[in-house]
Amino acid sequence: EGHTRRQSAVILSSSVSLKLRLGFCNRLSSRNAVVLDLEWSVDASMIAAAVGGTEAFVADVVTGATRHLLKGHTGTQKSIRWDPHNANTVFSGGRDGTVCIWDLRTPEIDSQPAVKVKAIYGTGRETLVPATVTDLLVPPQDDHKFFTVSNVNG
């Protein structure tokens, strides 16, 4: 209450300052979203955001238009990563203990994951348990792996 909406936001990267129109930012503020993770696409034309809910967004950097609303987690999405080998693939991790793999070639804005993987953790000595996926790594040198960071306590 009492805040006015800005018309644009400036997001800085290490090499360039880009203006992101507020279609994307307005969508976040209208949901009282908290941005937990952001990542630029490899060509810097899109931005993906995990925003503290069960959905994530992919937006066009120039227009601010939401290109995809990623719906697949049952808990808070905590992390999001672009596949460095495929510009049409995004990985997201969440509090529900899953990693969703998204195929952005689908024309629908409301997207379901192409693949959903349940992450379980343990040292091999105890029972494996589901855990929050707090971060993801998709290594650029291997196009068939991804790694997760977890928090067993949620």
mmCIF file with all atom_site columns, C-alpha atoms in Angstrom:
data_model
loop_
_atom_site.group_PDB
_atom_site.id
_atom_site.type_symbol
_atom_site.label_atom_id
_atom_site.label_alt_id
_atom_site.label_comp_id
_atom_site.label_asym_id
_atom_site.label_entity_id
_atom_site.label_seq_id
_atom_site.pdbx_PDB_ins_code
_atom_site.Cartn_x
_atom_site.Cartn_y
_atom_site.Cartn_z
_atom_site.occupancy
_atom_site.B_iso_or_equiv
_atom_site.pdbx_formal_charge
_atom_site.auth_seq_id
_atom_site.auth_comp_id
_atom_site.auth_asym_id
_atom_site.auth_atom_id
_atom_site.pdbx_PDB_model_num
ATOM 1   C CA . GLU A 1 1   ? 0.000  0.000   0.000   1.00 0.00 ? 1   GLU A CA 1
ATOM 2   C CA . GLY A 1 2   ? 1.230  3.480   -0.772  1.00 0.00 ? 2   GLY A CA 1
ATOM 3   C CA . HIS A 1 3   ? 3.804  2.297   -3.321  1.00 0.00 ? 3   HIS A CA 1
ATOM 4   C CA . THR A 1 4   ? 3.539  3.299   -6.951  1.00 0.00 ? 4   THR A CA 1
ATOM 5   C CA . ARG A 1 5   ? 4.377  0.887   -9.718  1.00 0.00 ? 5   ARG A CA 1
ATOM 6   C CA . ARG A 1 6   ? 7.507  1.662   -11.657 1.00 0.00 ? 6   ARG A CA 1
ATOM 7   C CA . GLN A 1 7   ? 7.385  1.656   -15.423 1.00 0.00 ? 7   GLN A CA 1
ATOM 8   C CA . SER A 1 8   ? 10.618 -0.260  -15.844 1.00 0.00 ? 8   SER A CA 1
ATOM 9   C CA . ALA A 1 9   ? 13.411 -1.841  -13.894 1.00 0.00 ? 9   ALA A CA 1
ATOM 10  C CA . VAL A 1 10  ? 17.113 -1.922  -14.595 1.00 0.00 ? 10  VAL A CA 1
ATOM 11  C CA . ILE A 1 11  ? 18.838 -5.261  -14.168 1.00 0.00 ? 11  ILE A CA 1
ATOM 12  C CA . LEU A 1 12  ? 22.614 -5.339  -14.297 1.00 0.00 ? 12  LEU A CA 1
ATOM 13  C CA . SER A 1 13  ? 24.720 -8.200  -15.540 1.00 0.00 ? 13  SER A CA 1
ATOM 14  C CA . SER A 1 14  ? 28.499 -8.369  -15.420 1.00 0.00 ? 14  SER A CA 1
ATOM 15  C CA . SER A 1 15  ? 28.834 -7.056  -18.965 1.00 0.00 ? 15  SER A CA 1
ATOM 16  C CA . VAL A 1 16  ? 25.726 -5.089  -19.840 1.00 0.00 ? 16  VAL A CA 1
ATOM 17  C CA . SER A 1 17  ? 22.878 -3.106  -18.312 1.00 0.00 ? 17  SER A CA 1
ATOM 18  C CA . LEU A 1 18  ? 19.480 -4.125  -19.712 1.00 0.00 ? 18  LEU A CA 1
ATOM 19  C CA . LYS A 1 19  ? 16.110 -2.496  -19.258 1.00 0.00 ? 19  LYS A CA 1
ATOM 20  C CA . LEU A 1 20  ? 13.372 -5.000  -18.473 1.00 0.00 ? 20  LEU A CA 1
ATOM 21  C CA . ARG A 1 21  ? 9.889  -3.638  -19.060 1.00 0.00 ? 21  ARG A CA 1
ATOM 22  C CA . LEU A 1 22  ? 7.543  -4.036  -16.182 1.00 0.00 ? 22  LEU A CA 1
ATOM 23  C CA . GLY A 1 23  ? 5.080  -6.511  -17.709 1.00 0.00 ? 23  GLY A CA 1
ATOM 24  C CA . PHE A 1 24  ? 7.184  -9.167  -16.009 1.00 0.00 ? 24  PHE A CA 1
ATOM 25  C CA . CYS A 1 25  ? 7.893  -7.135  -12.865 1.00 0.00 ? 25  CYS A CA 1
ATOM 26  C CA . ASN A 1 26  ? 4.215  -6.124  -12.507 1.00 0.00 ? 26  ASN A CA 1
ATOM 27  C CA . ARG A 1 27  ? 3.258  -9.783  -12.642 1.00 0.00 ? 27  ARG A CA 1
ATOM 28  C CA . LEU A 1 28  ? 5.640  -10.466 -9.764  1.00 0.00 ? 28  LEU A CA 1
ATOM 29  C CA . SER A 1 29  ? 4.432  -7.546  -7.658  1.00 0.00 ? 29  SER A CA 1
ATOM 30  C CA . SER A 1 30  ? 0.761  -8.392  -8.244  1.00 0.00 ? 30  SER A CA 1
ATOM 31  C CA . ARG A 1 31  ? 1.434  -11.790 -6.679  1.00 0.00 ? 31  ARG A CA 1
ATOM 32  C CA . ASN A 1 32  ? 3.532  -10.332 -3.836  1.00 0.00 ? 32  ASN A CA 1
ATOM 33  C CA . ALA A 1 33  ? 6.294  -12.544 -5.166  1.00 0.00 ? 33  ALA A CA 1
ATOM 34  C CA . VAL A 1 34  ? 9.724  -12.842 -3.630  1.00 0.00 ? 34  VAL A CA 1
ATOM 35  C CA . VAL A 1 35  ? 12.399 -13.536 -6.207  1.00 0.00 ? 35  VAL A CA 1
ATOM 36  C CA . LEU A 1 36  ? 14.478 -16.449 -4.905  1.00 0.00 ? 36  LEU A CA 1
ATOM 37  C CA . ASP A 1 37  ? 16.509 -17.089 -8.041  1.00 0.00 ? 37  ASP A CA 1
ATOM 38  C CA . LEU A 1 38  ? 17.037 -15.486 -11.461 1.00 0.00 ? 38  LEU A CA 1
ATOM 39  C CA . GLU A 1 39  ? 18.977 -16.654 -14.475 1.00 0.00 ? 39  GLU A CA 1
ATOM 40  C CA . TRP A 1 40  ? 19.565 -15.176 -17.921 1.00 0.00 ? 40  TRP A CA 1
ATOM 41  C CA . SER A 1 41  ? 19.288 -17.386 -20.981 1.00 0.00 ? 41  SER A CA 1
ATOM 42  C CA . VAL A 1 42  ? 22.579 -18.092 -22.756 1.00 0.00 ? 42  VAL A CA 1
ATOM 43  C CA . ASP A 1 43  ? 21.788 -15.504 -25.452 1.00 0.00 ? 43  ASP A CA 1
ATOM 44  C CA . ALA A 1 44  ? 20.491 -12.995 -22.814 1.00 0.00 ? 44  ALA A CA 1
ATOM 45  C CA . SER A 1 45  ? 17.130 -12.653 -24.599 1.00 0.00 ? 45  SER A CA 1
ATOM 46  C CA . MET A 1 46  ? 15.099 -14.287 -21.808 1.00 0.00 ? 46  MET A CA 1
ATOM 47  C CA . ILE A 1 47  ? 15.154 -14.338 -18.039 1.00 0.00 ? 47  ILE A CA 1
ATOM 48  C CA . ALA A 1 48  ? 13.842 -17.148 -15.822 1.00 0.00 ? 48  ALA A CA 1
ATOM 49  C CA . ALA A 1 49  ? 12.742 -16.500 -12.245 1.00 0.00 ? 49  ALA A CA 1
ATOM 50  C CA . ALA A 1 50  ? 11.833 -18.707 -9.292  1.00 0.00 ? 50  ALA A CA 1
ATOM 51  C CA . VAL A 1 51  ? 9.569  -16.408 -7.330  1.00 0.00 ? 51  VAL A CA 1
ATOM 52  C CA . GLY A 1 52  ? 8.742  -17.995 -4.025  1.00 0.00 ? 52  GLY A CA 1
ATOM 53  C CA . GLY A 1 53  ? 5.590  -19.798 -5.089  1.00 0.00 ? 53  GLY A CA 1
ATOM 54  C CA . THR A 1 54  ? 4.751  -23.002 -6.886  1.00 0.00 ? 54  THR A CA 1
ATOM 55  C CA . GLU A 1 55  ? 5.214  -21.292 -10.258 1.00 0.00 ? 55  GLU A CA 1
ATOM 56  C CA . ALA A 1 56  ? 8.219  -19.862 -12.082 1.00 0.00 ? 56  ALA A CA 1
ATOM 57  C CA . PHE A 1 57  ? 8.299  -17.439 -14.981 1.00 0.00 ? 57  PHE A CA 1
ATOM 58  C CA . VAL A 1 58  ? 10.233 -17.094 -18.213 1.00 0.00 ? 58  VAL A CA 1
ATOM 59  C CA . ALA A 1 59  ? 10.059 -13.595 -19.687 1.00 0.00 ? 59  ALA A CA 1
ATOM 60  C CA . ASP A 1 60  ? 11.313 -11.795 -22.775 1.00 0.00 ? 60  ASP A CA 1
ATOM 61  C CA . VAL A 1 61  ? 13.961 -9.292  -21.666 1.00 0.00 ? 61  VAL A CA 1
ATOM 62  C CA . VAL A 1 62  ? 13.113 -6.647  -24.291 1.00 0.00 ? 62  VAL A CA 1
ATOM 63  C CA . THR A 1 63  ? 9.307  -6.623  -24.059 1.00 0.00 ? 63  THR A CA 1
ATOM 64  C CA . GLY A 1 64  ? 8.884  -7.900  -20.501 1.00 0.00 ? 64  GLY A CA 1
ATOM 65  C CA . ALA A 1 65  ? 6.205  -10.289 -21.768 1.00 0.00 ? 65  ALA A CA 1
ATOM 66  C CA . THR A 1 66  ? 5.795  -13.542 -19.881 1.00 0.00 ? 66  THR A CA 1
ATOM 67  C CA . ARG A 1 67  ? 6.582  -16.353 -22.334 1.00 0.00 ? 67  ARG A CA 1
ATOM 68  C CA . HIS A 1 68  ? 6.034  -19.272 -19.956 1.00 0.00 ? 68  HIS A CA 1
ATOM 69  C CA . LEU A 1 69  ? 4.425  -19.774 -16.575 1.00 0.00 ? 69  LEU A CA 1
ATOM 70  C CA . LEU A 1 70  ? 6.035  -22.959 -15.253 1.00 0.00 ? 70  LEU A CA 1
ATOM 71  C CA . LYS A 1 71  ? 3.592  -24.934 -13.085 1.00 0.00 ? 71  LYS A CA 1
ATOM 72  C CA . GLY A 1 72  ? 4.802  -28.267 -11.782 1.00 0.00 ? 72  GLY A CA 1
ATOM 73  C CA . HIS A 1 73  ? 5.986  -27.981 -8.208  1.00 0.00 ? 73  HIS A CA 1
ATOM 74  C CA . THR A 1 74  ? 3.762  -28.538 -5.192  1.00 0.00 ? 74  THR A CA 1
ATOM 75  C CA . GLY A 1 75  ? 6.104  -26.557 -2.924  1.00 0.00 ? 75  GLY A CA 1
ATOM 76  C CA . THR A 1 76  ? 8.001  -23.290 -3.273  1.00 0.00 ? 76  THR A CA 1
ATOM 77  C CA . GLN A 1 77  ? 10.333 -23.147 -6.267  1.00 0.00 ? 77  GLN A CA 1
ATOM 78  C CA . LYS A 1 78  ? 13.779 -22.317 -4.888  1.00 0.00 ? 78  LYS A CA 1
ATOM 79  C CA . SER A 1 79  ? 16.095 -22.458 -7.905  1.00 0.00 ? 79  SER A CA 1
ATOM 80  C CA . ILE A 1 80  ? 16.063 -22.200 -11.672 1.00 0.00 ? 80  ILE A CA 1
ATOM 81  C CA . ARG A 1 81  ? 18.749 -22.894 -14.288 1.00 0.00 ? 81  ARG A CA 1
ATOM 82  C CA . TRP A 1 82  ? 18.971 -22.781 -18.081 1.00 0.00 ? 82  TRP A CA 1
ATOM 83  C CA . ASP A 1 83  ? 20.440 -25.802 -19.800 1.00 0.00 ? 83  ASP A CA 1
ATOM 84  C CA . PRO A 1 84  ? 23.757 -24.543 -21.250 1.00 0.00 ? 84  PRO A CA 1
ATOM 85  C CA . HIS A 1 85  ? 23.405 -27.065 -24.103 1.00 0.00 ? 85  HIS A CA 1
ATOM 86  C CA . ASN A 1 86  ? 19.805 -26.350 -25.102 1.00 0.00 ? 86  ASN A CA 1
ATOM 87  C CA . ALA A 1 87  ? 18.240 -22.887 -25.083 1.00 0.00 ? 87  ALA A CA 1
ATOM 88  C CA . ASN A 1 88  ? 14.764 -24.458 -24.914 1.00 0.00 ? 88  ASN A CA 1
ATOM 89  C CA . THR A 1 89  ? 15.342 -26.312 -21.649 1.00 0.00 ? 89  THR A CA 1
ATOM 90  C CA . VAL A 1 90  ? 15.039 -24.981 -18.094 1.00 0.00 ? 90  VAL A CA 1
ATOM 91  C CA . PHE A 1 91  ? 15.528 -26.875 -14.806 1.00 0.00 ? 91  PHE A CA 1
ATOM 92  C CA . SER A 1 92  ? 13.764 -25.875 -11.580 1.00 0.00 ? 92  SER A CA 1
ATOM 93  C CA . GLY A 1 93  ? 14.143 -27.193 -8.048  1.00 0.00 ? 93  GLY A CA 1
ATOM 94  C CA . GLY A 1 94  ? 11.768 -26.799 -5.159  1.00 0.00 ? 94  GLY A CA 1
ATOM 95  C CA . ARG A 1 95  ? 10.779 -27.304 -1.584  1.00 0.00 ? 95  ARG A CA 1
ATOM 96  C CA . ASP A 1 96  ? 8.683  -30.300 -2.703  1.00 0.00 ? 96  ASP A CA 1
ATOM 97  C CA . GLY A 1 97  ? 11.939 -32.204 -3.284  1.00 0.00 ? 97  GLY A CA 1
ATOM 98  C CA . THR A 1 98  ? 11.585 -32.370 -7.057  1.00 0.00 ? 98  THR A CA 1
ATOM 99  C CA . VAL A 1 99  ? 13.500 -31.165 -10.078 1.00 0.00 ? 99  VAL A CA 1
ATOM 100 C CA . CYS A 1 100 ? 11.322 -30.246 -13.054 1.00 0.00 ? 100 CYS A CA 1
ATOM 101 C CA . ILE A 1 101 ? 12.746 -30.145 -16.549 1.00 0.00 ? 101 ILE A CA 1
ATOM 102 C CA . TRP A 1 102 ? 10.857 -27.798 -18.858 1.00 0.00 ? 102 TRP A CA 1
ATOM 103 C CA . ASP A 1 103 ? 10.677 -27.856 -22.662 1.00 0.00 ? 103 ASP A CA 1
ATOM 104 C CA . LEU A 1 104 ? 10.097 -24.252 -23.728 1.00 0.00 ? 104 LEU A CA 1
ATOM 105 C CA . ARG A 1 105 ? 9.240  -25.215 -27.312 1.00 0.00 ? 105 ARG A CA 1
ATOM 106 C CA . THR A 1 106 ? 5.655  -25.751 -26.152 1.00 0.00 ? 106 THR A CA 1
ATOM 107 C CA . PRO A 1 107 ? 3.486  -22.894 -27.420 1.00 0.00 ? 107 PRO A CA 1
ATOM 108 C CA . GLU A 1 108 ? 1.316  -22.636 -24.300 1.00 0.00 ? 108 GLU A CA 1
ATOM 109 C CA . ILE A 1 109 ? 2.138  -19.977 -21.714 1.00 0.00 ? 109 ILE A CA 1
ATOM 110 C CA . ASP A 1 110 ? 0.967  -22.283 -18.895 1.00 0.00 ? 110 ASP A CA 1
ATOM 111 C CA . SER A 1 111 ? 3.490  -25.109 -19.087 1.00 0.00 ? 111 SER A CA 1
ATOM 112 C CA . GLN A 1 112 ? 3.771  -28.486 -17.390 1.00 0.00 ? 112 GLN A CA 1
ATOM 113 C CA . PRO A 1 113 ? 7.193  -30.099 -16.938 1.00 0.00 ? 113 PRO A CA 1
ATOM 114 C CA . ALA A 1 114 ? 8.451  -32.482 -19.608 1.00 0.00 ? 114 ALA A CA 1
ATOM 115 C CA . VAL A 1 115 ? 10.140 -34.518 -16.843 1.00 0.00 ? 115 VAL A CA 1
ATOM 116 C CA . LYS A 1 116 ? 9.763  -34.448 -13.058 1.00 0.00 ? 116 LYS A CA 1
ATOM 117 C CA . VAL A 1 117 ? 12.406 -36.133 -10.887 1.00 0.00 ? 117 VAL A CA 1
ATOM 118 C CA . LYS A 1 118 ? 12.030 -36.764 -7.151  1.00 0.00 ? 118 LYS A CA 1
ATOM 119 C CA . ALA A 1 119 ? 15.273 -35.895 -5.379  1.00 0.00 ? 119 ALA A CA 1
ATOM 120 C CA . ILE A 1 120 ? 16.208 -38.094 -2.423  1.00 0.00 ? 120 ILE A CA 1
ATOM 121 C CA . TYR A 1 121 ? 19.288 -37.796 -0.273  1.00 0.00 ? 121 TYR A CA 1
ATOM 122 C CA . GLY A 1 122 ? 21.368 -39.908 2.048   1.00 0.00 ? 122 GLY A CA 1
ATOM 123 C CA . THR A 1 123 ? 24.898 -41.157 2.648   1.00 0.00 ? 123 THR A CA 1
ATOM 124 C CA . GLY A 1 124 ? 24.025 -44.777 1.994   1.00 0.00 ? 124 GLY A CA 1
ATOM 125 C CA . ARG A 1 125 ? 24.068 -45.655 5.702   1.00 0.00 ? 125 ARG A CA 1
ATOM 126 C CA . GLU A 1 126 ? 20.647 -44.323 6.554   1.00 0.00 ? 126 GLU A CA 1
ATOM 127 C CA . THR A 1 127 ? 17.251 -44.347 4.934   1.00 0.00 ? 127 THR A CA 1
ATOM 128 C CA . LEU A 1 128 ? 17.029 -42.040 1.940   1.00 0.00 ? 128 LEU A CA 1
ATOM 129 C CA . VAL A 1 129 ? 14.698 -39.126 2.543   1.00 0.00 ? 129 VAL A CA 1
ATOM 130 C CA . PRO A 1 130 ? 13.089 -36.475 0.348   1.00 0.00 ? 130 PRO A CA 1
ATOM 131 C CA . ALA A 1 131 ? 14.602 -33.019 0.764   1.00 0.00 ? 131 ALA A CA 1
ATOM 132 C CA . THR A 1 132 ? 14.198 -29.464 -0.453  1.00 0.00 ? 132 THR A CA 1
ATOM 133 C CA . VAL A 1 133 ? 16.160 -28.723 -3.629  1.00 0.00 ? 133 VAL A CA 1
ATOM 134 C CA . THR A 1 134 ? 17.764 -25.388 -2.746  1.00 0.00 ? 134 THR A CA 1
ATOM 135 C CA . ASP A 1 135 ? 20.050 -25.077 -5.770  1.00 0.00 ? 135 ASP A CA 1
ATOM 136 C CA . LEU A 1 136 ? 20.879 -26.727 -9.075  1.00 0.00 ? 136 LEU A CA 1
ATOM 137 C CA . LEU A 1 137 ? 23.995 -27.085 -11.178 1.00 0.00 ? 137 LEU A CA 1
ATOM 138 C CA . VAL A 1 138 ? 23.850 -27.987 -14.855 1.00 0.00 ? 138 VAL A CA 1
ATOM 139 C CA . PRO A 1 139 ? 27.517 -28.361 -15.834 1.00 0.00 ? 139 PRO A CA 1
ATOM 140 C CA . PRO A 1 140 ? 28.466 -26.925 -19.229 1.00 0.00 ? 140 PRO A CA 1
ATOM 141 C CA . GLN A 1 141 ? 30.896 -29.766 -19.942 1.00 0.00 ? 141 GLN A CA 1
ATOM 142 C CA . ASP A 1 142 ? 28.356 -32.599 -19.668 1.00 0.00 ? 142 ASP A CA 1
ATOM 143 C CA . ASP A 1 143 ? 24.954 -32.470 -21.344 1.00 0.00 ? 143 ASP A CA 1
ATOM 144 C CA . HIS A 1 144 ? 23.497 -35.499 -19.563 1.00 0.00 ? 144 HIS A CA 1
ATOM 145 C CA . LYS A 1 145 ? 23.821 -34.532 -15.885 1.00 0.00 ? 145 LYS A CA 1
ATOM 146 C CA . PHE A 1 146 ? 22.514 -32.120 -13.323 1.00 0.00 ? 146 PHE A CA 1
ATOM 147 C CA . PHE A 1 147 ? 23.346 -31.841 -9.628  1.00 0.00 ? 147 PHE A CA 1
ATOM 148 C CA . THR A 1 148 ? 21.259 -30.664 -6.704  1.00 0.00 ? 148 THR A CA 1
ATOM 149 C CA . VAL A 1 149 ? 21.984 -28.993 -3.384  1.00 0.00 ? 149 VAL A CA 1
ATOM 150 C CA . SER A 1 150 ? 19.579 -29.959 -0.623  1.00 0.00 ? 150 SER A CA 1
ATOM 151 C CA . ASN A 1 151 ? 18.266 -29.052 2.760   1.00 0.00 ? 151 ASN A CA 1
ATOM 152 C CA . VAL A 1 152 ? 16.807 -32.105 4.472   1.00 0.00 ? 152 VAL A CA 1
ATOM 153 C CA . ASN A 1 153 ? 15.152 -29.966 7.138   1.00 0.00 ? 153 ASN A CA 1
ATOM 154 C CA . GLY A 1 154 ? 13.191 -27.956 4.547   1.00 0.00 ? 154 GLY A CA 1
#
